[in-house]
Structure formats: C-alpha cells, structure tokens
C-alpha atoms as a printed R data frame, in Angstrom:
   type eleno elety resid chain resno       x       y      z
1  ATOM     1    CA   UNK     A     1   1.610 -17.653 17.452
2  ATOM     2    CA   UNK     A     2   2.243 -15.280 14.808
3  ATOM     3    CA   UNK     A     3  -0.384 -12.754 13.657
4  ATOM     4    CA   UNK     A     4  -1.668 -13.258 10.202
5  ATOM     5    CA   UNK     A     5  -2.958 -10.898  7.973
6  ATOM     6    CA   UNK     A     6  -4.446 -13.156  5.283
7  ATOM     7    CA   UNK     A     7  -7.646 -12.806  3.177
8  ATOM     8    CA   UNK     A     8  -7.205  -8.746  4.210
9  ATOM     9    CA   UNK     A     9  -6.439  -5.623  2.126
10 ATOM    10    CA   UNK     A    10  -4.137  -2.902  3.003
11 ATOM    11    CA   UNK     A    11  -3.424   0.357  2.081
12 ATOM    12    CA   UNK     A    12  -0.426   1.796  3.000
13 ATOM    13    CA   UNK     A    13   0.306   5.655  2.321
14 ATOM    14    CA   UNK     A    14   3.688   7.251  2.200
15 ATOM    15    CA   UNK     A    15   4.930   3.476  1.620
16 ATOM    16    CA   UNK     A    16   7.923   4.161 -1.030
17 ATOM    17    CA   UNK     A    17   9.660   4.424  1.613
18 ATOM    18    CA   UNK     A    18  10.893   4.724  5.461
19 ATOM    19    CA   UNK     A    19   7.913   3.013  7.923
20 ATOM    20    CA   UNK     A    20   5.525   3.109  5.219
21 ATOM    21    CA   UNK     A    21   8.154   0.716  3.118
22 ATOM    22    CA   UNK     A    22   8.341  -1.273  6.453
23 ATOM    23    CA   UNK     A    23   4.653  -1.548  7.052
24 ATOM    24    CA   UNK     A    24   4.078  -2.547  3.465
25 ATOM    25    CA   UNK     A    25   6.335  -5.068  3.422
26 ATOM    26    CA   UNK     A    26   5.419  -6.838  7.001
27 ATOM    27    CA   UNK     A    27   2.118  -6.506  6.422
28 ATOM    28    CA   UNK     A    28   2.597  -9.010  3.257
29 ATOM    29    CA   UNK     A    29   4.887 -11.154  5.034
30 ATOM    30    CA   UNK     A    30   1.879 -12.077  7.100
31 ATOM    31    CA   UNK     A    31  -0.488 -12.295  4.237
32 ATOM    32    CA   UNK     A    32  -2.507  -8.951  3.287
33 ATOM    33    CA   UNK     A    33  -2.860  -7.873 -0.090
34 ATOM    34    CA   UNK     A    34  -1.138  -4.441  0.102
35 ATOM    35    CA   UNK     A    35  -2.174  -0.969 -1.786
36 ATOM    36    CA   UNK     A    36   1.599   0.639 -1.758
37 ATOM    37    CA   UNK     A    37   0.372   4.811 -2.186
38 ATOM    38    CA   UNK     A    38   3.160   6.796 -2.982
39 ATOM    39    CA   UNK     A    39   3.405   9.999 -4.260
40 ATOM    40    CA   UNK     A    40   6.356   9.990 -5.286
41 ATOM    41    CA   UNK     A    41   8.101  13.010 -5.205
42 ATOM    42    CA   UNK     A    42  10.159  15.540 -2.266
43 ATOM    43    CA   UNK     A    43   8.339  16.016  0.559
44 ATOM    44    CA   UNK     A    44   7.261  19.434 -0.916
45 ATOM    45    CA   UNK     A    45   5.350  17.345 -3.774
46 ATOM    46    CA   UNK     A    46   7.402  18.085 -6.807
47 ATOM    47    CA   UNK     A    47   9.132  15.438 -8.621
48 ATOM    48    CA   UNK     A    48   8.685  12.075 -9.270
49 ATOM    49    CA   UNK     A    49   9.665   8.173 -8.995
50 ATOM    50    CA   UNK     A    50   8.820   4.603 -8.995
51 ATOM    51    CA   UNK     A    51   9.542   4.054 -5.284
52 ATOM    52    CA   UNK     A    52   6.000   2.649 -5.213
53 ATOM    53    CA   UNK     A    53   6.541   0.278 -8.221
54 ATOM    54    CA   UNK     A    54   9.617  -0.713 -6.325
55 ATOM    55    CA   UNK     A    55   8.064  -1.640 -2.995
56 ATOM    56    CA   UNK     A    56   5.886  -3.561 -4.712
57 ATOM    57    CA   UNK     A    57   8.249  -5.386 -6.699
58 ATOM    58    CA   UNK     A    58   9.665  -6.209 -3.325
59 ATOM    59    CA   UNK     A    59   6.044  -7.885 -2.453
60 ATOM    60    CA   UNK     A    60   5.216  -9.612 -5.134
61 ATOM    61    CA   UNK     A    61   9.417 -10.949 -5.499
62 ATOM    62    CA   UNK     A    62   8.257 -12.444 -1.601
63 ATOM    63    CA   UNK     A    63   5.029 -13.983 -3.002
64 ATOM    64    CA   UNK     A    64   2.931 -11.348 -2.078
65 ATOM    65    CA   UNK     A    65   0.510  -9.376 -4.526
66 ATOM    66    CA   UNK     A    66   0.321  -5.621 -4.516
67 ATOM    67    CA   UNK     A    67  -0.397  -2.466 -6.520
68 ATOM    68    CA   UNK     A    68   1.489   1.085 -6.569
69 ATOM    69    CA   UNK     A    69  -0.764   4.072 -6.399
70 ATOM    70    CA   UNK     A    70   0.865   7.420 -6.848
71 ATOM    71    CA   UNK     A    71  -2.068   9.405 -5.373
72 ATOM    72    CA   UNK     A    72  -1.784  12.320 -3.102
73 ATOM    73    CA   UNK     A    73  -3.470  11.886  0.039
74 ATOM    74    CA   UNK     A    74  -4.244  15.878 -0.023
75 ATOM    75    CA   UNK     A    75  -6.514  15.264 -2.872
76 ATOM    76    CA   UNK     A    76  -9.925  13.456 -2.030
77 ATOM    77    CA   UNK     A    77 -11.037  12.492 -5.129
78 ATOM    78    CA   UNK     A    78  -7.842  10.792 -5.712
79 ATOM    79    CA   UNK     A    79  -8.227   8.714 -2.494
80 ATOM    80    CA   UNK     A    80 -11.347   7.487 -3.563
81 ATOM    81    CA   UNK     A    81 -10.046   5.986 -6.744
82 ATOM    82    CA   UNK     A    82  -7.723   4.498 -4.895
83 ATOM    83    CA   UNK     A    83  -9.793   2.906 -2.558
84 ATOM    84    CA   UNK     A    84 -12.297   2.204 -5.424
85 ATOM    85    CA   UNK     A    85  -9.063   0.461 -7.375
86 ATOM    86    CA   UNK     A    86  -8.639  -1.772 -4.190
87 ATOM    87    CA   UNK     A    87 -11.828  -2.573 -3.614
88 ATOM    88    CA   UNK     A    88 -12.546  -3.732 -7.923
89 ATOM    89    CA   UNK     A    89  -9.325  -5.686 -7.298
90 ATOM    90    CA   UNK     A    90  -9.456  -7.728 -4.091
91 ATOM    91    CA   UNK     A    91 -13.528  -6.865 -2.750
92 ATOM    92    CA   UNK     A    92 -13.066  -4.247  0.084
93 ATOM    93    CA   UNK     A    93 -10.333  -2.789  2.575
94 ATOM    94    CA   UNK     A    94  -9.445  -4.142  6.273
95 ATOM    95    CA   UNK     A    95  -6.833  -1.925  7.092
96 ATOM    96    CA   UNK     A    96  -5.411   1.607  6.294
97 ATOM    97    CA   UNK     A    97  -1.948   2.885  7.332
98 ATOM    98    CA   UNK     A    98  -1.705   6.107  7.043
C-alpha cells in the first residue's frame, strides 16, 4: 500500500533544488498540491533564477499542479503571503517541508 498524499497542500522551501526538488516532486507523485518556495539565488541570497518555475514545470509535466514562490523564508511577512497564496488557491495547508 502506497501512501497517498491527495486532497493535501504542500509547501516545500528550498525546493529548486537538492531534497527540496526531491520532496517536491514525490510529494506530487502521490497526489499533494505542492507550493515549490525558492529563493532563488547563492546560498548567500544574491542572484537569481527560475529553479522554482522549473520544478514546477516538472509537476505539472507529471500531472501534478503547483506554484513557484520566490520568497525568503528569513522574511515573515513574505511567508505569510505565501501561505495566504496557498491557502486562496487550494483552501488551507497539510504539510510544510522546510
């Protein structure tokens, strides 16, 4: 029996990439909706890029549905528009990778 993650909401942080990437993706193998947050940038914050958009073109290319967020999980106001976004979108959060 496999475990199923369907009619659930995830976000995922640090998910452009490495375990986050990995997380993401299983998680909407087995059926969660999946917030992919990304920063996007060096691990010092500068810079930028779409790894987010990417992972999530990944989900949605298996059937899954997903949204990038670039918001930095040092700044709270950002993580509660994030979590806001989810929750307008697909009516609450079940699980938070972080």
């Amino acid at each position: 029996m496999a475990i199923r993650f369907d009619g659930r909401v995830a976000i995922v942080t640090g998910a452009g990439g490495g375990l986050g990437r990995a997380y993401a993706l299983e998680l909407a193998r087995r059926g969660a909706k999946v917030v992919v947050n990304d920063l996007g940038g060096s691990r010092d914050g500068t810079g930028h890029s779409d790894a987010a958009a990417s992972v999530v073109e990944e989900i949605e290319a298996l059937g899954g549905d997903a949204f990038a967020n670039g918001g930095s999980v040092t700044d709270y106001a950002q993580m509660e528009a994030m979590v806001a976004a989810a929750k307008e979108k697909w009516g609450g959060v079940h699980i938070l990778i972080n």
